[in-house]
Amino acid sequence: MRSKYMSASLCNLGFCPRDSYQLPKISGVRISCDSFAPSSSCFNLKLRRYGCCSKYRLVHVTAMDEDSVSGFDDWVGSDGAVVYSFSSSDGEDSDGEFILNPLSDVDMPTIRDKLRPEALTIMSNRLALTGKAHKKSWQVYLLKALYRILIQYGVVINLGLITFLIVLLLYADWCAWRIVRLPLSQFHLMRPFSTSAILVACAGYIGVPLLRRMKMKSIINKEGPNRQALKRGTPTMGGLLFVPIGVIVAEVIVGFSSIEVSAAAVATLSFAAIGLLDDSLSLINKHNGGLSSWTRILLEIAVGACFCYWLYTSNVSSPYSIKMVVPLPVPVGLVCLGNLYLFLTSFCFVSLANGVNLTDRLDGLAGGTAALALIGMSIAVLPICSDLAVFGASMAGACVGFLLHNRYKASVFMGDTGSLALGGALAAMAGCTGMFFPLFISSGIFVLETLSVVMQVSFYKTTKYLHGRGRQLFRMAPFHRHLELCGIKEPIIIAGAYVISSMLILCAGYIGLISV
């Protein structure tokens, strides 16, 4: 007999052949034909003879013949069940629909008739096309589980970073009197660090929803890895939450009496203003590119030049009788650079600001590595200017507090407002004390990211000039993008950067201490 429509209850489908044919797993079929309602268990036993197996929960499927496709809408059956269309795809990303039509040439038998192999074969072949869809459901389940694990990794990574920094700062405070040989306040570095971290963490719970309400959404580059597209719409300009707090806490603790801290604060806020202008233009223009590259570099050079002029005309506290000197470990000792010192300072401002900005592409990467670099510089400059050490510890604490909201998966990005400010803070600490060598070591991650971009561009232009076709040294620059495209997960990249940076700041702090 032929029926106008057939309502069937089928299981999640997948390929599970028991013979040479690819047959789907079927839990049972209930054919509703007028007064017939065969037992699903009885029918299930007979299905097993044809290589079908019973598994998983039931889902409702409606199969119709060609004559009734035009009326194929959502409707309620006689038994009160909601009926939906059933579709499958031939490819992974296909949008084409395939409507099941088991009544093509062979009638489906009722419970009174003997089951015919032809009917079951047609039904099995028609349902076999749905295997990929159910494989996708398992993939989605695995992706969700992986997503939860990665979020937990983000929490664990942050806890490890915070623990390392707290232990290091407590040890530095315990040994501070041996390093400086001057009376320092108790918890000289730990106090500004913890104060800034707590204030920024609390401010984030107010500032992040405010940024989201103001629609300060980040713009994601289309040429990046596909997974970065998932971050589209995350609020940016997070630097407004932690940069002012880090600066204010440092000024309050030193009592607004340190000229070095004031100069570093002005330089940091100036770079934050450049980043804020860049972020604002990006949001207005709706694309990732506010200020042009040359305009931003010129503004950074201008701020660096003003800082150098202040450095040249002011009396900066120093244990040496002359200015413009760079302390290096024995046997080199002090190196007087003269006017080259000013050029080196300006270069550090521009290169570090852009280096931190290039690193700010993964959740927590720039914030965590910047916090480590600032702590390394705080230890290195402690014998020369203890107030600047307070400034570095305060900015590092602000970064750690911001990581509570910027860790994987980030609820806010620091944007150019934060990344340029952090680069300016690091360069200002080195410019006031001459600790350029410890700066180079503690900022090793930023140096690596910048060099990867320079090498990529240089290699491409060279090969294009020599061979007429440019080639890439990395799959994508900066270097962390190359690692992403190689299949390394984002939390793994971040954890590796933290470990490397932790070892680098220990070396930088030690070199800074033995250089004085």
Short mmCIF file of C-alpha atoms in Angstrom, two decimals:
data_model
loop_
_atom_site.label_atom_id
_atom_site.label_comp_id
_atom_site.label_asym_id
_atom_site.label_seq_id
_atom_site.Cartn_x
_atom_site.Cartn_y
_atom_site.Cartn_z
CA MET A 1 0.00 0.00 0.00
CA ARG A 2 1.08 3.61 -0.50
CA SER A 3 0.62 6.28 2.12
CA LYS A 4 0.43 10.04 1.63
CA TYR A 5 3.01 10.50 4.33
CA MET A 6 4.90 8.39 6.77
CA SER A 7 5.90 9.44 10.28
CA ALA A 8 8.96 7.65 11.65
CA SER A 9 10.89 7.80 14.91
CA LEU A 10 14.57 7.20 14.23
CA CYS A 11 17.70 7.16 16.31
CA ASN A 12 20.85 9.25 15.91
CA LEU A 13 22.29 7.84 12.73
CA GLY A 14 25.85 6.75 11.93
CA PHE A 15 27.67 4.15 9.90
CA CYS A 16 27.91 0.77 11.58
CA PRO A 17 28.03 -1.96 8.91
CA ARG A 18 27.63 -5.54 9.93
CA ASP A 19 28.18 -6.78 6.44
CA SER A 20 29.54 -5.40 3.20
CA TYR A 21 26.91 -2.65 3.08
CA GLN A 22 27.09 0.74 4.83
CA LEU A 23 23.90 0.66 6.85
CA PRO A 24 22.83 3.17 9.50
CA LYS A 25 22.12 2.43 13.14
CA ILE A 26 18.36 2.38 13.62
CA SER A 27 16.66 2.20 16.97
CA GLY A 28 13.23 1.43 15.56
CA VAL A 29 10.65 2.57 13.06
CA ARG A 30 7.01 3.21 13.88
CA ILE A 31 4.83 3.32 10.79
CA SER A 32 1.57 5.21 11.27
CA CYS A 33 -0.89 4.10 8.62
CA ASP A 34 -4.49 4.67 9.58
CA SER A 35 -5.29 2.13 12.29
CA PHE A 36 -1.93 0.38 12.31
CA ALA A 37 0.67 1.01 15.01
CA PRO A 38 3.19 -1.85 15.02
CA SER A 39 5.34 -2.45 18.02
CA SER A 40 8.72 -0.74 17.74
CA SER A 41 10.43 -3.55 19.63
CA CYS A 42 9.02 -6.15 17.26
CA PHE A 43 10.07 -4.16 14.25
CA ASN A 44 13.48 -3.54 15.79
CA LEU A 45 14.12 -7.29 16.10
CA LYS A 46 13.36 -7.78 12.45
CA LEU A 47 15.57 -4.88 11.46
CA ARG A 48 18.56 -6.52 13.07
CA ARG A 49 18.42 -9.26 10.49
CA TYR A 50 19.35 -6.71 7.86
CA GLY A 51 22.44 -5.38 9.58
CA CYS A 52 20.89 -2.51 11.54
CA CYS A 53 21.62 -1.99 15.21
CA SER A 54 19.86 -0.21 18.03
CA LYS A 55 21.62 2.68 19.75
CA TYR A 56 21.15 6.21 21.09
CA ARG A 57 18.03 8.21 21.79
CA LEU A 58 15.13 8.79 19.45
CA VAL A 59 14.66 11.84 17.28
CA HIS A 60 11.59 12.61 15.22
CA VAL A 61 11.86 12.53 11.44
CA THR A 62 9.22 13.04 8.78
CA ALA A 63 9.63 11.47 5.35
CA MET A 64 7.32 12.41 2.50
CA ASP A 65 6.84 11.50 -1.11
CA GLU A 66 7.33 13.91 -4.02
CA ASP A 67 3.65 14.74 -4.34
CA SER A 68 3.45 16.38 -0.95
CA VAL A 69 6.72 18.35 -0.86
CA SER A 70 4.93 21.62 -1.50
CA GLY A 71 3.10 21.30 1.80
CA PHE A 72 6.19 20.42 3.74
CA ASP A 73 5.87 22.91 6.64
CA ASP A 74 5.95 22.75 10.40
CA TRP A 75 2.70 21.21 11.59
CA VAL A 76 1.29 19.14 14.42
CA GLY A 77 0.41 15.52 13.84
CA SER A 78 -2.60 13.66 15.07
CA ASP A 79 -0.68 12.36 18.04
CA GLY A 80 0.32 15.86 19.10
CA ALA A 81 3.94 15.55 17.98
CA VAL A 82 5.53 18.47 16.16
CA VAL A 83 6.76 17.44 12.72
CA TYR A 84 9.96 18.88 11.19
CA SER A 85 11.63 18.53 7.82
CA PHE A 86 14.64 16.20 7.69
CA SER A 87 17.64 17.21 5.58
CA SER A 88 21.16 16.01 4.93
CA SER A 89 24.25 17.36 3.17
CA ASP A 90 26.51 15.73 0.66
CA GLY A 91 29.53 17.80 1.75
CA GLU A 92 30.85 19.21 5.00
CA ASP A 93 29.64 22.71 4.23
CA SER A 94 26.84 21.98 1.78
CA ASP A 95 23.57 23.80 2.20
CA GLY A 96 21.63 21.55 -0.16
CA GLU A 97 18.71 19.65 1.35
CA PHE A 98 17.70 16.09 0.65
CA ILE A 99 14.20 15.01 1.59
CA LEU A 100 13.83 11.37 2.47
CA ASN A 101 11.52 9.49 0.13
CA PRO A 102 11.36 5.85 1.19
CA LEU A 103 8.15 5.31 -0.82
CA SER A 104 9.78 5.70 -4.23
CA ASP A 105 9.21 2.32 -5.84
CA VAL A 106 8.68 -0.15 -3.04
CA ASP A 107 5.88 0.01 -0.52
CA MET A 108 6.77 -0.07 3.17
CA PRO A 109 4.97 -3.04 4.71
CA THR A 110 2.67 -2.94 7.68
CA ILE A 111 2.84 -5.23 10.69
CA ARG A 112 0.45 -7.64 8.99
CA ASP A 113 2.78 -8.10 6.03
CA LYS A 114 6.12 -9.80 5.92
CA LEU A 115 8.98 -7.37 5.85
CA ARG A 116 10.52 -7.18 2.40
CA PRO A 117 14.30 -6.75 2.09
CA GLU A 118 13.88 -4.24 -0.71
CA ALA A 119 12.00 -1.82 1.52
CA LEU A 120 14.59 -1.94 4.27
CA THR A 121 17.41 -1.59 1.76
CA ILE A 122 15.91 1.57 0.29
CA MET A 123 15.27 3.02 3.73
CA SER A 124 18.83 2.24 4.83
CA ASN A 125 20.38 3.75 1.73
CA ARG A 126 18.31 6.90 2.08
CA LEU A 127 19.21 7.30 5.73
CA ALA A 128 22.91 6.62 5.13
CA LEU A 129 23.30 10.15 3.81
CA THR A 130 22.67 11.53 7.31
CA GLY A 131 25.78 9.97 8.85
CA LYS A 132 27.94 13.06 8.46
CA ALA A 133 25.41 15.24 10.22
CA HIS A 134 25.53 13.04 13.30
CA LYS A 135 29.29 12.86 13.15
CA LYS A 136 29.18 16.63 13.35
CA SER A 137 27.15 16.38 16.55
CA TRP A 138 29.94 14.34 18.10
CA GLN A 139 32.46 16.87 16.86
CA VAL A 140 30.46 19.67 18.44
CA TYR A 141 30.39 17.76 21.72
CA LEU A 142 34.14 17.26 21.65
CA LEU A 143 34.73 20.90 20.76
CA LYS A 144 32.62 22.01 23.71
CA ALA A 145 34.55 19.75 26.05
CA LEU A 146 37.83 21.05 24.64
CA TYR A 147 36.55 24.61 25.06
CA ARG A 148 35.88 24.04 28.77
CA ILE A 149 39.32 22.49 29.23
CA LEU A 150 41.01 25.42 27.49
CA ILE A 151 39.18 27.90 29.71
CA GLN A 152 40.40 25.95 32.72
CA TYR A 153 43.89 26.09 31.23
CA GLY A 154 43.54 29.87 31.07
CA VAL A 155 42.72 30.00 34.77
CA VAL A 156 45.56 27.65 35.67
CA ILE A 157 48.03 29.64 33.56
CA ASN A 158 47.04 32.87 35.30
CA LEU A 159 47.30 31.29 38.74
CA GLY A 160 50.77 30.05 37.89
CA LEU A 161 51.82 33.49 36.67
CA ILE A 162 50.47 35.25 39.76
CA THR A 163 52.10 32.74 42.09
CA PHE A 164 55.46 33.16 40.40
CA LEU A 165 55.29 36.96 40.55
CA ILE A 166 54.23 37.04 44.20
CA VAL A 167 57.03 34.69 45.27
CA LEU A 168 59.58 36.68 43.26
CA LEU A 169 58.45 40.03 44.67
CA LEU A 170 58.41 38.77 48.26
CA TYR A 171 61.93 37.44 47.82
CA ALA A 172 63.06 40.73 46.25
CA ASP A 173 61.57 42.70 49.16
CA TRP A 174 63.27 40.39 51.64
CA CYS A 175 66.65 40.97 49.97
CA ALA A 176 66.07 44.66 49.14
CA TRP A 177 68.16 46.01 52.02
CA ARG A 178 71.14 44.01 50.79
CA ILE A 179 70.64 45.30 47.25
CA VAL A 180 70.02 49.00 47.86
CA ARG A 181 71.76 49.33 51.24
CA LEU A 182 69.23 52.02 52.10
CA PRO A 183 66.17 51.86 54.36
CA LEU A 184 63.14 51.00 52.26
CA SER A 185 59.51 50.68 53.23
CA GLN A 186 58.19 47.27 54.12
CA PHE A 187 56.93 45.35 51.08
CA HIS A 188 58.44 48.01 48.86
CA LEU A 189 57.51 46.19 45.64
CA MET A 190 54.70 43.96 46.84
CA ARG A 191 52.53 46.80 48.12
CA PRO A 192 52.12 48.70 44.82
CA PHE A 193 51.80 45.42 42.93
CA SER A 194 48.96 44.05 45.03
CA THR A 195 47.18 47.42 45.32
CA SER A 196 47.06 47.95 41.57
CA ALA A 197 46.06 44.35 40.89
CA ILE A 198 43.09 44.49 43.27
CA LEU A 199 41.89 47.89 42.06
CA VAL A 200 42.08 46.96 38.38
CA ALA A 201 40.38 43.61 38.95
CA CYS A 202 37.48 45.35 40.70
CA ALA A 203 37.34 48.15 38.13
CA GLY A 204 37.02 45.58 35.37
CA TYR A 205 33.64 44.40 36.64
CA ILE A 206 32.35 47.92 36.10
CA GLY A 207 34.38 48.97 33.08
CA VAL A 208 33.95 45.88 30.89
CA PRO A 209 30.11 46.03 30.83
CA LEU A 210 30.39 49.78 30.24
CA LEU A 211 32.67 49.27 27.23
CA ARG A 212 30.30 46.63 25.92
CA ARG A 213 27.33 48.94 26.32
CA MET A 214 29.20 51.71 24.52
CA LYS A 215 29.81 49.22 21.67
CA MET A 216 33.59 49.54 21.79
CA LYS A 217 33.93 46.34 19.78
CA SER A 218 37.27 45.19 18.45
CA ILE A 219 37.95 44.86 14.73
CA ILE A 220 39.48 41.50 13.76
CA ASN A 221 41.70 41.12 10.71
CA LYS A 222 40.23 38.80 8.07
CA GLU A 223 43.64 37.43 7.11
CA GLY A 224 44.28 35.96 10.55
CA PRO A 225 43.58 32.36 11.62
CA ASN A 226 39.94 31.29 11.39
CA ARG A 227 39.58 30.88 15.13
CA GLN A 228 40.29 34.60 15.60
CA ALA A 229 36.98 35.39 13.92
CA LEU A 230 35.27 34.06 17.04
CA LYS A 231 36.66 37.04 18.97
CA ARG A 232 34.86 39.54 16.78
CA GLY A 233 32.69 41.82 18.91
CA THR A 234 34.82 41.61 22.08
CA PRO A 235 35.15 45.07 23.70
CA THR A 236 38.47 46.85 23.24
CA MET A 237 40.17 49.92 24.77
CA GLY A 238 40.77 47.94 27.96
CA GLY A 239 43.89 50.04 28.51
CA LEU A 240 41.58 52.71 29.90
CA LEU A 241 40.85 50.38 32.82
CA PHE A 242 44.36 49.60 34.03
CA VAL A 243 46.86 52.20 32.73
CA PRO A 244 45.53 55.18 34.76
CA ILE A 245 45.21 53.04 37.90
CA GLY A 246 48.78 51.76 37.63
CA VAL A 247 50.12 55.30 37.17
CA ILE A 248 48.05 56.81 40.00
CA VAL A 249 48.94 54.08 42.50
CA ALA A 250 52.66 54.57 41.80
CA GLU A 251 52.41 58.35 42.21
CA VAL A 252 50.45 58.05 45.45
CA ILE A 253 52.89 55.58 47.01
CA VAL A 254 55.96 57.70 46.19
CA GLY A 255 54.09 60.82 47.32
CA PHE A 256 54.23 62.68 43.98
CA SER A 257 57.80 63.60 44.91
CA SER A 258 59.82 61.58 42.39
CA ILE A 259 60.70 63.37 39.16
CA GLU A 260 61.59 60.05 37.52
CA VAL A 261 58.20 58.52 38.28
CA SER A 262 56.44 61.66 37.07
CA ALA A 263 58.37 61.57 33.78
CA ALA A 264 57.65 57.87 33.29
CA ALA A 265 53.98 58.48 34.08
CA VAL A 266 53.72 61.30 31.53
CA ALA A 267 55.41 59.18 28.85
CA THR A 268 53.11 56.24 29.62
CA LEU A 269 49.96 58.36 29.45
CA SER A 270 51.18 60.03 26.25
CA PHE A 271 51.57 56.68 24.53
CA ALA A 272 48.19 55.65 25.90
CA ALA A 273 46.71 58.77 24.28
CA ILE A 274 48.23 57.80 20.92
CA GLY A 275 46.74 54.33 21.27
CA LEU A 276 43.37 55.77 22.28
CA LEU A 277 43.35 57.93 19.15
CA ASP A 278 44.21 54.90 17.03
CA ASP A 279 41.48 52.76 18.63
CA SER A 280 38.90 55.52 18.28
CA LEU A 281 39.58 55.99 14.58
CA SER A 282 39.39 52.23 14.05
CA LEU A 283 35.95 52.12 15.65
CA ILE A 284 34.75 55.12 13.67
CA ASN A 285 36.04 53.78 10.34
CA LYS A 286 34.87 50.21 11.09
CA HIS A 287 38.17 48.63 10.08
CA ASN A 288 41.38 47.62 11.83
CA GLY A 289 43.55 50.60 10.96
CA GLY A 290 42.96 53.94 12.60
CA LEU A 291 46.11 56.00 12.33
CA SER A 292 48.41 55.28 9.42
CA SER A 293 51.66 53.54 10.31
CA TRP A 294 53.82 56.56 9.58
CA THR A 295 51.55 58.93 11.50
CA ARG A 296 51.66 56.75 14.58
CA ILE A 297 55.43 56.31 14.37
CA LEU A 298 55.92 60.06 14.04
CA LEU A 299 53.78 60.66 17.12
CA GLU A 300 55.79 58.06 19.04
CA ILE A 301 59.05 59.67 17.94
CA ALA A 302 57.73 63.04 19.08
CA VAL A 303 56.93 61.71 22.56
CA GLY A 304 60.33 60.01 22.74
CA ALA A 305 62.07 63.23 21.68
CA CYS A 306 60.26 65.21 24.39
CA PHE A 307 61.29 62.63 26.97
CA CYS A 308 64.91 62.82 25.79
CA TYR A 309 64.85 66.61 26.04
CA TRP A 310 63.59 66.37 29.60
CA LEU A 311 66.24 63.76 30.33
CA TYR A 312 68.97 66.00 28.93
CA THR A 313 67.93 69.13 30.85
CA SER A 314 66.88 67.68 34.23
CA ASN A 315 68.89 66.35 37.14
CA VAL A 316 67.95 62.70 37.28
CA SER A 317 69.01 60.89 40.44
CA SER A 318 71.84 58.50 39.71
CA PRO A 319 74.64 56.83 41.69
CA TYR A 320 77.06 58.05 39.01
CA SER A 321 78.54 61.50 38.66
CA ILE A 322 77.71 61.74 34.96
CA LYS A 323 74.61 61.21 32.88
CA MET A 324 74.00 59.31 29.66
CA VAL A 325 75.81 56.19 30.88
CA VAL A 326 74.81 52.57 30.41
CA PRO A 327 75.82 50.16 33.20
CA LEU A 328 76.97 46.77 31.96
CA PRO A 329 78.31 43.73 33.82
CA VAL A 330 81.99 43.35 34.62
CA PRO A 331 84.43 43.57 32.89
CA VAL A 332 82.72 46.14 30.66
CA GLY A 333 81.39 48.38 33.42
CA LEU A 334 79.98 51.84 32.66
CA VAL A 335 79.70 52.94 29.03
CA CYS A 336 79.16 56.63 28.31
CA LEU A 337 77.14 57.02 25.11
CA GLY A 338 76.71 60.80 25.06
CA ASN A 339 74.15 61.93 22.49
CA LEU A 340 73.80 58.35 21.27
CA TYR A 341 72.05 57.70 24.58
CA LEU A 342 69.19 59.98 23.49
CA PHE A 343 68.87 58.22 20.16
CA LEU A 344 68.82 54.83 21.90
CA THR A 345 66.08 56.06 24.23
CA SER A 346 63.89 57.24 21.35
CA PHE A 347 64.47 53.97 19.52
CA CYS A 348 63.38 51.99 22.59
CA PHE A 349 60.17 54.00 22.85
CA VAL A 350 59.17 53.32 19.25
CA SER A 351 60.33 49.70 19.04
CA LEU A 352 58.92 48.54 22.37
CA ALA A 353 55.57 50.26 21.90
CA ASN A 354 55.10 48.54 18.56
CA GLY A 355 56.53 45.27 19.88
CA VAL A 356 53.92 45.06 22.64
CA ASN A 357 51.26 46.06 20.12
CA LEU A 358 52.25 43.20 17.79
CA THR A 359 52.11 40.75 20.70
CA ASP A 360 48.60 41.82 21.69
CA ARG A 361 46.79 39.33 19.43
CA LEU A 362 46.18 36.44 21.82
CA ASP A 363 44.19 36.50 25.05
CA GLY A 364 46.53 37.45 27.89
CA LEU A 365 49.75 37.19 25.88
CA ALA A 366 50.73 40.87 25.90
CA GLY A 367 49.40 41.54 29.40
CA GLY A 368 51.20 38.63 31.04
CA THR A 369 54.53 39.08 29.28
CA ALA A 370 54.42 42.84 29.93
CA ALA A 371 53.80 42.21 33.65
CA LEU A 372 56.82 39.91 33.76
CA ALA A 373 59.00 42.39 31.87
CA LEU A 374 57.98 45.22 34.21
CA ILE A 375 58.88 43.14 37.26
CA GLY A 376 62.24 42.27 35.72
CA MET A 377 62.93 45.95 35.11
CA SER A 378 61.79 46.85 38.64
CA ILE A 379 64.39 44.51 40.10
CA ALA A 380 67.07 45.75 37.70
CA VAL A 381 66.53 49.47 38.45
CA LEU A 382 66.05 48.99 42.21
CA PRO A 383 69.67 49.93 43.14
CA ILE A 384 69.61 53.02 40.88
CA CYS A 385 66.13 54.45 41.51
CA SER A 386 63.89 52.66 44.00
CA ASP A 387 60.96 54.93 43.11
CA LEU A 388 61.02 53.71 39.52
CA ALA A 389 60.93 50.17 40.88
CA VAL A 390 57.66 51.10 42.59
CA PHE A 391 56.35 52.42 39.27
CA GLY A 392 57.24 49.19 37.48
CA ALA A 393 55.67 47.03 40.20
CA SER A 394 52.49 49.11 40.14
CA MET A 395 52.15 48.82 36.35
CA ALA A 396 52.82 45.08 36.57
CA GLY A 397 50.09 44.71 39.18
CA ALA A 398 47.71 46.62 36.92
CA CYS A 399 48.48 44.16 34.11
CA VAL A 400 47.83 41.18 36.39
CA GLY A 401 44.50 42.64 37.52
CA PHE A 402 43.56 43.18 33.90
CA LEU A 403 44.41 39.54 33.11
CA LEU A 404 41.42 38.52 35.21
CA HIS A 405 39.28 39.85 32.35
CA ASN A 406 41.75 39.37 29.49
CA ARG A 407 42.71 35.73 30.01
CA TYR A 408 41.46 33.02 27.66
CA LYS A 409 38.63 33.47 26.70
CA ALA A 410 38.97 37.25 26.99
CA SER A 411 36.00 39.45 27.84
CA VAL A 412 37.96 42.59 26.89
CA PHE A 413 41.08 43.51 24.92
CA MET A 414 43.59 46.16 25.98
CA GLY A 415 43.76 47.57 22.46
CA ASP A 416 46.40 50.02 21.29
CA THR A 417 45.52 52.14 24.32
CA GLY A 418 47.06 49.56 26.62
CA SER A 419 49.77 48.02 24.45
CA LEU A 420 51.42 51.30 23.46
CA ALA A 421 51.28 52.51 27.06
CA LEU A 422 53.05 49.38 28.35
CA GLY A 423 55.80 49.76 25.77
CA GLY A 424 56.22 53.40 26.75
CA ALA A 425 56.43 52.49 30.45
CA LEU A 426 59.20 49.93 29.85
CA ALA A 427 61.19 52.33 27.67
CA ALA A 428 60.83 55.15 30.21
CA MET A 429 62.23 52.98 33.00
CA ALA A 430 65.26 52.12 30.88
CA GLY A 431 65.74 55.72 29.71
CA CYS A 432 65.85 57.08 33.26
CA THR A 433 68.38 54.53 34.51
CA GLY A 434 70.36 53.38 31.47
CA MET A 435 69.26 49.76 31.97
CA PHE A 436 68.92 49.05 28.26
CA PHE A 437 70.59 45.66 28.39
CA PRO A 438 68.20 44.26 31.06
CA LEU A 439 65.35 45.83 29.08
CA PHE A 440 66.41 43.94 25.96
CA ILE A 441 66.50 40.65 27.89
CA SER A 442 63.28 41.04 29.89
CA SER A 443 61.40 42.10 26.74
CA GLY A 444 62.62 39.09 24.79
CA ILE A 445 59.11 38.05 23.70
CA PHE A 446 58.44 41.51 22.27
CA VAL A 447 61.81 41.51 20.54
CA LEU A 448 61.07 38.11 19.01
CA GLU A 449 57.67 39.23 17.72
CA THR A 450 59.13 42.38 16.19
CA LEU A 451 62.04 40.54 14.57
CA SER A 452 59.67 37.97 13.06
CA VAL A 453 57.77 40.75 11.27
CA VAL A 454 60.99 42.40 10.07
CA MET A 455 62.36 39.07 8.84
CA GLN A 456 59.10 38.19 7.10
CA VAL A 457 58.93 41.49 5.22
CA SER A 458 62.64 41.48 4.35
CA PHE A 459 62.59 37.89 3.11
CA TYR A 460 59.48 38.51 1.00
CA LYS A 461 60.90 41.61 -0.65
CA THR A 462 64.29 40.00 -1.25
CA THR A 463 62.85 36.88 -2.89
CA LYS A 464 60.51 38.99 -4.97
CA TYR A 465 63.43 41.08 -6.20
CA LEU A 466 65.61 38.05 -6.98
CA HIS A 467 63.05 35.58 -8.30
CA GLY A 468 60.15 37.78 -9.34
CA ARG A 469 57.89 36.14 -6.79
CA GLY A 470 57.85 36.83 -3.08
CA ARG A 471 58.11 33.97 -0.60
CA GLN A 472 57.26 33.88 3.06
CA LEU A 473 59.66 32.83 5.78
CA PHE A 474 56.81 32.09 8.21
CA ARG A 475 53.27 31.03 7.48
CA MET A 476 52.22 34.33 9.02
CA ALA A 477 53.83 37.08 11.08
CA PRO A 478 54.18 37.89 13.95
CA PHE A 479 55.55 34.61 15.20
CA HIS A 480 52.63 33.61 17.42
CA ARG A 481 50.38 33.65 14.33
CA HIS A 482 52.77 31.18 12.70
CA LEU A 483 52.42 28.91 15.73
CA GLU A 484 48.63 29.16 15.56
CA LEU A 485 48.58 28.16 11.90
CA CYS A 486 50.84 25.22 12.75
CA GLY A 487 48.01 23.89 14.93
CA ILE A 488 49.27 24.86 18.40
CA LYS A 489 46.42 25.86 20.72
CA GLU A 490 46.23 29.40 22.02
CA PRO A 491 46.62 28.55 25.76
CA ILE A 492 49.71 26.47 24.96
CA ILE A 493 51.31 29.39 23.13
CA ILE A 494 50.53 31.72 26.02
CA ALA A 495 51.87 29.31 28.64
CA GLY A 496 55.07 28.84 26.66
CA ALA A 497 55.55 32.59 26.35
CA TYR A 498 55.07 32.99 30.11
CA VAL A 499 57.64 30.31 30.90
CA ILE A 500 60.22 31.79 28.53
CA SER A 501 59.58 35.32 29.78
CA SER A 502 59.89 34.16 33.41
CA MET A 503 63.35 32.78 32.75
CA LEU A 504 64.34 35.92 30.86
CA ILE A 505 63.34 38.31 33.65
CA LEU A 506 65.37 36.32 36.18
CA CYS A 507 68.40 36.78 33.95
CA ALA A 508 67.57 40.45 33.37
CA GLY A 509 67.16 41.18 37.07
CA TYR A 510 70.41 39.44 37.93
CA ILE A 511 72.35 41.26 35.19
CA GLY A 512 70.89 44.57 36.30
CA LEU A 513 71.94 43.99 39.91
CA ILE A 514 75.51 42.97 39.12
CA SER A 515 75.93 45.87 36.69
CA VAL A 516 75.64 48.58 39.35
#
